Coordinates of C-alpha atoms in Angstrom, one line a residue:
M1 CA -1.4 -16.6 30.5
S2 CA -0.6 -12.9 30.0
I3 CA 3.1 -13.6 30.2
F4 CA 2.9 -15.7 27.0
S5 CA 1.1 -12.8 25.3
I6 CA 4.0 -10.5 26.3
L7 CA 6.6 -12.9 25.2
A8 CA 4.9 -13.5 21.9
L9 CA 4.6 -9.8 21.2
G10 CA 8.2 -9.2 22.2
G11 CA 9.4 -11.8 19.8
F12 CA 7.2 -10.4 17.0
L13 CA 8.3 -6.9 17.5
G14 CA 11.9 -8.1 17.7
L15 CA 11.5 -9.8 14.3
M16 CA 10.0 -6.6 12.8
A17 CA 12.9 -4.5 14.1
V18 CA 15.4 -6.9 12.5
L19 CA 13.4 -6.7 9.2
V20 CA 13.3 -2.9 9.3
R21 CA 17.0 -2.8 9.8
N22 CA 18.0 -5.4 7.3
R23 CA 15.2 -5.5 4.7
M24 CA 13.9 -2.0 4.5
A25 CA 12.8 -2.5 0.9
M26 CA 10.5 -5.3 1.8
C27 CA 9.0 -3.4 4.8
I28 CA 8.3 -0.3 2.6
A29 CA 6.6 -2.5 -0.1
G30 CA 4.4 -4.4 2.4
F31 CA 3.8 -1.4 4.8
F32 CA 0.1 -1.1 4.0
T33 CA -0.5 -4.6 5.3
I34 CA 2.3 -5.0 7.8
F35 CA 1.6 -1.8 9.9
P36 CA -2.0 -2.7 10.8
L37 CA -1.0 -6.2 11.7
V38 CA 1.7 -4.9 14.1
Y39 CA -0.5 -2.2 15.4
R40 CA -3.3 -4.6 16.2
A41 CA -0.9 -7.1 17.7
I42 CA 0.1 -4.5 20.2
D43 CA -3.6 -3.7 20.9
V44 CA -4.7 -7.2 21.5
T45 CA -1.7 -7.9 23.8
V46 CA -2.7 -4.8 25.8
L47 CA -6.2 -6.3 26.1
D48 CA -4.7 -9.7 27.1
V49 CA -2.5 -8.2 29.8
F50 CA -4.7 -5.3 31.2
G51 CA -8.2 -6.2 30.0
P52 CA -11.0 -6.7 29.8
F53 CA -11.8 -3.2 28.6
Y54 CA -15.3 -1.7 28.1
T55 CA -16.1 -0.8 24.5
R56 CA -19.0 1.6 23.8
E57 CA -19.5 0.2 20.2
L58 CA -20.3 -3.3 21.5
N59 CA -21.7 -2.1 24.9
Q60 CA -19.7 -4.8 26.7
F61 CA -16.2 -5.7 28.1
V62 CA -13.8 -7.4 25.8
G63 CA -10.3 -8.9 26.1
G64 CA -8.3 -10.8 28.7
N65 CA -8.7 -14.1 26.9
F66 CA -5.3 -14.9 25.4
A67 CA -6.2 -13.7 21.9
G68 CA -2.8 -12.1 21.4
P69 CA -0.5 -15.0 20.5
V70 CA -3.0 -16.4 17.9
F71 CA -3.3 -13.0 16.3
I72 CA 0.5 -12.8 16.1
V73 CA 0.5 -16.1 14.3
S74 CA -2.0 -14.7 11.8
A75 CA 0.3 -11.7 11.3
L76 CA 3.2 -14.0 10.7
A77 CA 1.1 -15.8 8.1
F78 CA 1.7 -12.8 5.8
V79 CA 5.1 -11.6 7.1
V80 CA 6.9 -15.0 6.7
P81 CA 5.8 -15.6 3.1
L82 CA 6.8 -12.1 2.2
M83 CA 10.3 -12.7 3.8
L84 CA 10.6 -15.8 1.6
L85 CA 9.3 -14.3 -1.7
F86 CA 10.2 -10.7 -1.8
P87 CA 13.1 -10.2 -4.3
D88 CA 15.5 -8.3 -2.1
R89 CA 17.5 -11.5 -1.2
G90 CA 18.6 -14.8 -2.7
R91 CA 17.9 -16.1 -6.2
R92 CA 15.0 -13.7 -6.8
F93 CA 17.2 -10.8 -6.1
Q94 CA 20.0 -12.1 -8.4
K95 CA 17.5 -12.5 -11.2
L96 CA 16.5 -8.9 -10.9
A97 CA 20.1 -7.8 -10.4
N98 CA 21.0 -9.2 -13.8
L99 CA 18.3 -7.1 -15.6
R100 CA 19.1 -3.9 -17.3
P101 CA 15.8 -2.7 -18.8
I102 CA 15.6 0.0 -21.4
Y103 CA 14.2 3.4 -20.5
A104 CA 12.8 4.6 -23.8
D105 CA 10.7 7.4 -25.3
Y106 CA 7.6 5.3 -24.5
H107 CA 8.2 5.8 -20.8
R108 CA 8.5 9.6 -21.2
V109 CA 5.3 9.7 -23.2
A110 CA 3.5 7.6 -20.6
A111 CA 4.9 9.8 -17.8
N112 CA 3.6 13.0 -19.5
G113 CA 0.2 11.4 -20.1
A114 CA 0.0 10.3 -16.4
F115 CA 1.0 13.8 -15.3
V116 CA -1.7 15.5 -17.4
S117 CA -4.2 13.0 -16.2
G118 CA -3.2 13.6 -12.6
L119 CA -3.6 17.4 -13.1
A120 CA -7.0 16.8 -14.6
V121 CA -8.1 14.8 -11.6
L122 CA -6.9 17.5 -9.2
G123 CA -8.5 20.1 -11.3
V124 CA -11.9 18.4 -11.3
L125 CA -11.6 18.0 -7.5
A126 CA -10.8 21.7 -7.1
V127 CA -13.8 22.7 -9.2
N128 CA -16.1 20.3 -7.2
F129 CA -14.7 21.7 -4.0
V130 CA -15.5 25.3 -5.0
L131 CA -19.0 24.3 -6.1
T132 CA -19.6 22.5 -2.8
G133 CA -19.0 25.9 -1.1
T134 CA -17.7 24.6 2.3
V135 CA -14.2 24.3 3.8
P136 CA -14.6 21.4 6.3
I137 CA -11.3 22.0 8.2
L138 CA -12.4 25.6 9.0
Q139 CA -16.1 25.1 9.5
G140 CA -15.9 22.0 11.7
I141 CA -17.6 19.7 9.2
D142 CA -16.9 15.9 9.6
R143 CA -15.4 14.1 6.6
I144 CA -18.4 11.8 6.4
A145 CA -20.8 14.7 6.3
Y146 CA -18.7 16.4 3.7
A147 CA -18.5 13.3 1.5
H148 CA -22.3 13.2 1.3
S149 CA -22.5 16.8 0.2
A150 CA -19.4 16.7 -2.2
G151 CA -21.0 14.0 -4.3
P152 CA -19.6 11.2 -6.5
I153 CA -16.5 13.0 -7.7
H154 CA -15.1 13.3 -4.2
S155 CA -16.2 9.7 -3.2
T156 CA -14.7 8.2 -6.3
V157 CA -11.3 9.8 -5.8
Y158 CA -11.5 8.8 -2.1
E159 CA -12.0 5.2 -3.1
L160 CA -9.2 5.3 -5.7
N161 CA -6.8 7.2 -3.4
F162 CA -4.6 4.1 -3.2
L163 CA -4.4 3.8 -7.0
L164 CA -3.6 7.4 -7.7
N165 CA -0.8 7.5 -5.2
F166 CA 0.8 4.4 -6.4
L167 CA 0.6 5.8 -9.9
F168 CA 2.3 9.0 -8.7
G169 CA 4.9 7.1 -6.8
A170 CA 5.7 4.8 -9.7
F171 CA 6.3 7.6 -12.1
T172 CA 8.3 9.5 -9.5
V173 CA 10.8 6.7 -9.2
L174 CA 10.7 5.3 -12.7
P175 CA 13.5 7.5 -14.1
R176 CA 15.5 7.1 -10.8
I177 CA 15.7 3.3 -11.1
N178 CA 16.9 3.9 -14.6
G179 CA 19.9 6.0 -13.6
R180 CA 18.3 9.4 -13.8
G181 CA 16.7 11.7 -11.3
Y182 CA 13.3 11.5 -9.7
D183 CA 10.4 13.0 -11.6
M184 CA 9.3 15.5 -8.9
R185 CA 6.2 16.6 -10.9
F186 CA 4.5 13.5 -9.4
A187 CA 5.7 14.3 -5.9
G188 CA 3.9 17.7 -6.4
L189 CA 0.7 15.9 -7.4
A190 CA 0.8 13.7 -4.3
A191 CA 1.4 16.7 -2.1
A192 CA -1.5 18.6 -3.7
L193 CA -3.8 15.6 -3.2
A194 CA -2.7 15.4 0.5
A195 CA -3.5 19.1 0.9
Y196 CA -7.0 18.4 -0.5
W197 CA -7.6 15.6 2.1
V198 CA -6.5 18.0 4.8
I199 CA -8.9 20.8 4.0
T200 CA -11.8 18.3 3.5
G201 CA -11.6 17.2 7.1
N202 CA -9.9 13.8 6.9
R203 CA -7.9 12.4 9.7
F204 CA -5.6 9.3 9.7
S205 CA -6.8 6.6 7.3
V206 CA -6.6 8.5 4.1
F207 CA -3.1 9.7 4.8
F208 CA -2.0 6.2 5.8
V209 CA -3.2 5.0 2.4
L210 CA -1.6 7.9 0.6
V211 CA 1.8 7.4 2.2
S212 CA 1.7 3.6 2.0
F213 CA 1.1 3.5 -1.7
Y214 CA 3.1 6.5 -2.8
L215 CA 6.2 5.1 -1.1
M216 CA 5.6 1.5 -2.2
P217 CA 7.5 1.9 -5.5
A218 CA 10.4 3.5 -3.6
A219 CA 11.3 0.0 -2.4
L220 CA 12.7 -0.6 -5.9
V221 CA 15.2 2.3 -5.6
L222 CA 16.7 0.5 -2.6
I223 CA 16.8 -2.8 -4.6
A224 CA 18.3 -1.1 -7.7
R225 CA 21.1 0.5 -5.6
Q226 CA 21.8 -2.9 -4.0
A227 CA 21.9 -4.5 -7.4
G228 CA 24.3 -2.0 -8.8
R229 CA 21.8 -0.8 -11.4
I230 CA 22.0 2.8 -10.1
G231 CA 24.4 4.8 -8.0
E232 CA 24.0 8.0 -6.0
L233 CA 22.1 10.9 -7.4
D234 CA 24.0 13.1 -9.8
R235 CA 25.8 15.9 -7.8
H236 CA 24.2 18.5 -10.1
R237 CA 20.7 17.6 -8.9
I238 CA 21.2 19.6 -5.7
A239 CA 17.5 20.1 -5.0
Q240 CA 16.7 16.4 -5.3
R241 CA 19.7 15.5 -3.1
I242 CA 18.5 17.8 -0.4
L243 CA 14.9 16.6 -0.6
T244 CA 15.8 12.9 -0.5
S245 CA 18.5 13.3 2.3
R246 CA 18.0 11.6 5.6
A247 CA 17.5 15.0 7.4
S248 CA 14.7 15.9 5.0
R249 CA 13.0 12.5 5.4
V250 CA 13.1 12.9 9.2
M251 CA 11.6 16.4 8.9
V252 CA 8.9 15.2 6.6
A253 CA 8.0 12.3 8.9
L254 CA 7.9 14.5 12.0
A255 CA 5.8 17.1 10.1
S256 CA 3.4 14.4 9.0
V257 CA 3.0 13.0 12.5
A258 CA 2.3 16.6 13.8
M259 CA -0.2 17.2 11.0
V260 CA -2.2 14.0 11.6
S261 CA -2.1 14.6 15.4
G262 CA -3.5 18.1 14.8
L263 CA -6.2 16.8 12.6
L264 CA -7.1 14.1 15.1
Y265 CA -7.2 16.7 17.9
N266 CA -9.4 18.9 15.8
S267 CA -11.8 16.0 15.0
Y268 CA -12.2 14.8 18.6
Y269 CA -12.2 18.1 20.4
N270 CA -13.8 20.5 17.9
V271 CA -15.7 18.7 15.1
R272 CA -17.2 15.8 17.0
D273 CA -17.0 17.6 20.4
Y274 CA -16.9 14.4 22.6
R275 CA -17.8 14.8 26.2
D276 CA -14.6 12.8 27.2
P277 CA -12.3 13.0 24.2
L278 CA -9.4 11.2 26.0
H279 CA -11.7 8.2 26.7
E280 CA -12.8 8.2 23.1
I281 CA -9.2 8.3 21.8
R282 CA -8.1 5.5 24.1
E283 CA -11.0 3.3 23.0
R284 CA -10.5 4.2 19.4
V285 CA -6.7 3.5 19.6
L286 CA -6.5 0.5 21.9
V287 CA -9.9 -1.3 21.9
Q288 CA -11.9 -0.9 18.7
P289 CA -9.3 -2.2 16.3
V290 CA -9.3 -5.7 18.0
Q291 CA -12.7 -5.9 19.8
L292 CA -14.2 -8.1 17.1
W293 CA -11.2 -10.4 17.2
A294 CA -11.3 -10.7 21.0
N295 CA -14.9 -11.8 20.9
S296 CA -14.5 -14.0 17.8
W297 CA -11.6 -15.9 19.5
E298 CA -13.9 -16.4 22.5
R299 CA -16.4 -18.2 20.2
V300 CA -13.9 -20.6 18.7
D301 CA -15.0 -24.2 19.4
F302 CA -12.1 -26.7 19.8
S303 CA -14.4 -29.6 20.7
D304 CA -15.6 -30.7 17.2
P305 CA -12.8 -30.8 14.7
A306 CA -14.7 -33.2 12.4
D307 CA -17.2 -30.6 11.4
P308 CA -15.4 -27.3 11.2
I309 CA -17.5 -25.4 8.6
N310 CA -19.9 -22.8 10.1
E311 CA -22.7 -23.0 7.5
Y312 CA -24.5 -20.1 9.1
A313 CA -21.5 -17.8 8.8
V314 CA -20.9 -19.0 5.2
G315 CA -24.5 -18.1 4.3
E316 CA -24.4 -14.7 6.0
I317 CA -21.1 -13.7 4.4
L318 CA -22.0 -14.9 0.9
N319 CA -25.4 -13.2 1.2
P320 CA -24.9 -10.0 3.1
M321 CA -27.2 -7.1 3.8
D322 CA -25.3 -4.8 1.5
F323 CA -23.4 -6.4 -1.4
E324 CA -21.5 -3.1 -2.0
R325 CA -19.7 -3.4 1.4
N326 CA -17.5 -5.8 3.2
S327 CA -19.7 -8.8 4.1
T328 CA -17.3 -10.1 6.7
I329 CA -17.7 -7.0 8.9
Q330 CA -21.5 -7.1 8.3
Y331 CA -21.6 -10.6 9.6
L332 CA -19.4 -9.9 12.7
M333 CA -21.5 -6.8 13.5
T334 CA -24.7 -8.8 13.2
V335 CA -23.3 -11.4 15.7
E336 CA -22.3 -8.7 18.2
L337 CA -25.2 -6.2 17.8
G338 CA -28.1 -8.1 16.3
Y339 CA -29.5 -7.9 12.8
F340 CA -31.4 -4.7 13.1
R341 CA -28.7 -2.5 14.7
A342 CA -26.1 -3.9 12.3
A343 CA -28.4 -3.1 9.4
E344 CA -29.0 0.4 10.7
L345 CA -25.2 1.1 10.9
T346 CA -24.5 -0.5 7.5
E347 CA -27.2 1.7 5.9
L348 CA -25.4 4.8 7.5
G349 CA -22.1 3.6 5.9
Q350 CA -20.5 2.7 9.2
A351 CA -18.3 -0.4 9.7
Y352 CA -16.3 -1.6 12.6
N353 CA -12.6 -2.5 12.5
G354 CA -11.3 -6.0 12.1
G355 CA -12.2 -9.0 10.0
Y356 CA -8.8 -10.7 9.8
P357 CA -8.2 -13.3 11.2
E358 CA -11.8 -13.5 12.4
V359 CA -13.1 -14.6 9.1
H360 CA -10.9 -17.7 9.0
F361 CA -12.0 -18.9 12.5
E362 CA -15.7 -18.0 12.0
L363 CA -15.9 -19.9 8.7
L364 CA -13.5 -22.8 9.3
G365 CA -13.4 -23.5 13.0
A366 CA -10.4 -24.0 15.3
Y367 CA -7.8 -25.8 13.2
L368 CA -8.2 -25.2 9.4
P369 CA -7.3 -21.5 9.7
F370 CA -3.7 -22.4 10.6
L371 CA -3.6 -23.8 7.0
T372 CA -5.7 -21.2 5.2
M373 CA -4.0 -18.1 6.7
P374 CA -0.5 -19.0 5.4
L375 CA -2.1 -19.8 2.1
A376 CA -3.6 -16.4 1.9
G377 CA -0.4 -14.8 2.9
L378 CA 1.6 -16.8 0.3
I379 CA -0.7 -15.6 -2.5
A380 CA -0.6 -11.9 -1.4
A381 CA 3.2 -11.9 -0.9
W382 CA 3.7 -13.6 -4.3
F383 CA 1.5 -11.1 -6.1
L384 CA 3.1 -8.1 -4.4
S385 CA 6.5 -9.3 -5.5
L386 CA 5.2 -10.0 -9.0
F387 CA 3.8 -6.6 -9.8
L388 CA 6.7 -4.6 -8.2
G389 CA 9.1 -6.8 -10.2
L390 CA 7.2 -5.7 -13.3
L391 CA 7.8 -2.1 -12.4
Y392 CA 11.5 -2.9 -11.9
R393 CA 11.4 -4.1 -15.5
N394 CA 9.9 -0.7 -16.6
L395 CA 6.4 -2.2 -17.2
V396 CA 4.9 0.8 -15.4
L397 CA 1.3 0.6 -16.6
T398 CA 1.1 -3.1 -16.0
S399 CA 2.4 -2.6 -12.4
V400 CA -0.4 -0.1 -11.8
L401 CA -3.0 -2.5 -12.9
G402 CA -1.3 -5.2 -10.8
L403 CA -1.6 -2.9 -7.8
Y404 CA -5.3 -2.7 -8.6
V405 CA -5.6 -6.5 -8.3
Y406 CA -3.3 -6.7 -5.3
F407 CA -5.4 -4.2 -3.4
G408 CA -8.3 -6.7 -3.3
L409 CA -5.9 -9.1 -1.5
T410 CA -4.9 -6.5 1.0
L411 CA -8.5 -6.0 1.9
H412 CA -8.5 -9.6 3.2
F413 CA -5.8 -8.7 5.7
T414 CA -7.1 -5.3 6.7
G415 CA -10.8 -6.2 6.8
G416 CA -11.3 -9.9 6.3
M417 CA -12.9 -9.5 2.9
V418 CA -13.4 -12.7 1.0
T419 CA -16.2 -12.0 -1.4
F420 CA -14.1 -9.8 -3.7
L421 CA -13.1 -13.0 -5.4
M422 CA -16.7 -13.6 -6.4
T423 CA -17.3 -10.3 -8.1
P424 CA -17.0 -10.2 -11.9
T425 CA -15.3 -6.9 -11.8
Y426 CA -12.3 -8.4 -9.9
W427 CA -11.8 -10.9 -12.7
V428 CA -12.1 -8.1 -15.2
K429 CA -9.3 -6.4 -13.4
I430 CA -7.2 -9.6 -13.6
A431 CA -7.9 -9.8 -17.3
L432 CA -6.9 -6.2 -17.9
F433 CA -3.7 -6.8 -16.0
L434 CA -2.8 -9.8 -18.1
G435 CA -3.7 -8.0 -21.3
C436 CA -1.7 -4.9 -20.4
W437 CA 1.2 -7.1 -19.4
A438 CA 1.3 -8.7 -22.9
A439 CA 0.8 -5.4 -24.7
E440 CA 3.3 -3.4 -22.7
S441 CA 5.9 -6.2 -22.8
A442 CA 5.7 -6.0 -26.6
I443 CA 6.0 -2.2 -26.6
V444 CA 9.0 -2.2 -24.3
A445 CA 10.7 -5.0 -26.2
R446 CA 10.2 -3.1 -29.4
A447 CA 11.6 0.0 -27.8
A448 CA 14.6 -2.0 -26.6
R449 CA 15.2 -3.2 -30.2
C450 CA 15.0 0.3 -31.5
Q451 CA 17.3 1.5 -28.8
A452 CA 19.8 -1.3 -29.6
S453 CA 19.6 -0.4 -33.3
A454 CA 20.2 3.2 -32.6
N455 CA 23.1 2.4 -30.3
A456 CA 24.6 0.1 -33.0
A457 CA 24.3 2.8 -35.6
Q458 CA 25.9 5.3 -33.3
A459 CA 28.7 2.9 -32.6
A460 CA 29.2 2.3 -36.3
L461 CA 29.3 6.1 -37.0
A462 CA 31.9 6.5 -34.2
R463 CA 34.0 3.7 -35.7
W464 CA 33.8 5.3 -39.2
H465 CA 34.8 8.6 -37.7
A466 CA 37.7 7.1 -35.9
D467 CA 38.8 5.2 -39.1
A468 CA 38.5 8.4 -41.1
T469 CA 40.6 10.3 -38.6
R470 CA 43.3 7.6 -38.6
S471 CA 43.3 7.6 -42.4
T472 CA 43.7 11.3 -42.6
A473 CA 46.5 11.3 -40.1
S474 CA 48.4 8.5 -41.9
R475 CA 48.0 10.3 -45.3
F476 CA 49.2 13.8 -44.3
G477 CA 51.3 12.9 -41.3
P478 CA 51.3 14.4 -37.9
Q479 CA 52.2 17.9 -39.2
G480 CA 49.0 18.2 -41.4
A481 CA 49.4 21.1 -43.8
A482 CA 53.1 21.7 -43.1
R483 CA 54.2 18.7 -45.3
P484 CA 53.0 20.1 -48.7
A485 CA 54.9 23.4 -47.8
E486 CA 58.2 21.5 -47.5
T487 CA 57.8 19.9 -51.0
Q488 CA 57.6 23.3 -52.5

């Protein structure tokens, strides 16, 4: 059966290679969700082919059970709808290509306000860091331990890291998709925030979030160039042309990989001081991301399609030990470890990797997930296309709130979360998004009318000036003041 896992993975990776080559904008926009799916597809195929492997977290062997092809189907449940709905091809692209939104004074004011707010957030973080009195990267303090001592300011910014970086990314590219240069002030804010995460002992996940959401709006630059809305950067913007060149992008990517690798090395060899770091790294990279899925697939019962709903799983997920955390992972940990061990780890703030597609098969049995997974993918792909389309229309604040709503959908694919739909705050976010959409649309429309009036007045003044020039020329002739001299 392992040959089918290898063929399925080969086909999936081939598809992703084609998409990266031909639809880069889509891949950048969906990177936060696509990358973990591809990464876990590779891991679960390794378990299929070479497993089972022992996992310390579950204290058992997992894998070797043909879980790879089904996981790849679950990944395609998001990728295929995104291919169909993302507006870089077909009629959706043509609809965007026909737009020429107005970039008005409102956008400059919003950018200045966002920049001041970003500076304020970084300033508060800096003061809090100084008051904490420790430098985790130098003192060998783990990020979790530092988070406990740094208090709610650090924790809040950590939780909203995705939102801050999308905000920075959106305002970086907003003038660019309107024919101007990038606003590099926000690139500086993102770099400063990245430096803060480095010195506070973080490793991979926080930087993955930072890069994914800061670069997400950059997908619109590719679409705008493809649509003819913008051209190359002005040749006088030498610094920006250098910073956005292919060579610079490659250097930044290599430097980022080297930095994260160094942070991982420091964490495993110095901070946590594992007895066998290589074994820990192998387990962390290859096994832990898919261990829950491998066991969940082992439990799928194909013998009773008439009664697919797992009422016990429904009760546990809807009524978890800790309502503040992902209930799907709590349920899966309870199944694997028992209630008391799972409760102990949950109280310590620890959670295992996984959740999707496990939650579909745990709740709905063997067959219904093949309907519900594409439905979830369709909703997520549609909303991603929606709020990025709003940013393309220069509704920048609406798109930021749209990202806030979309992030809940991404948690389903990265962690199997489903209860976010039941929290009142999520529906408040949706209401704020809709309200901001209406308000900002009115503001931008008014700015467009004012801009059109100003352009009309300028055009009228230019015509009057041209008419006056022609009238003067016809009255005095081409020689101007020389004609009166001849009459004397």
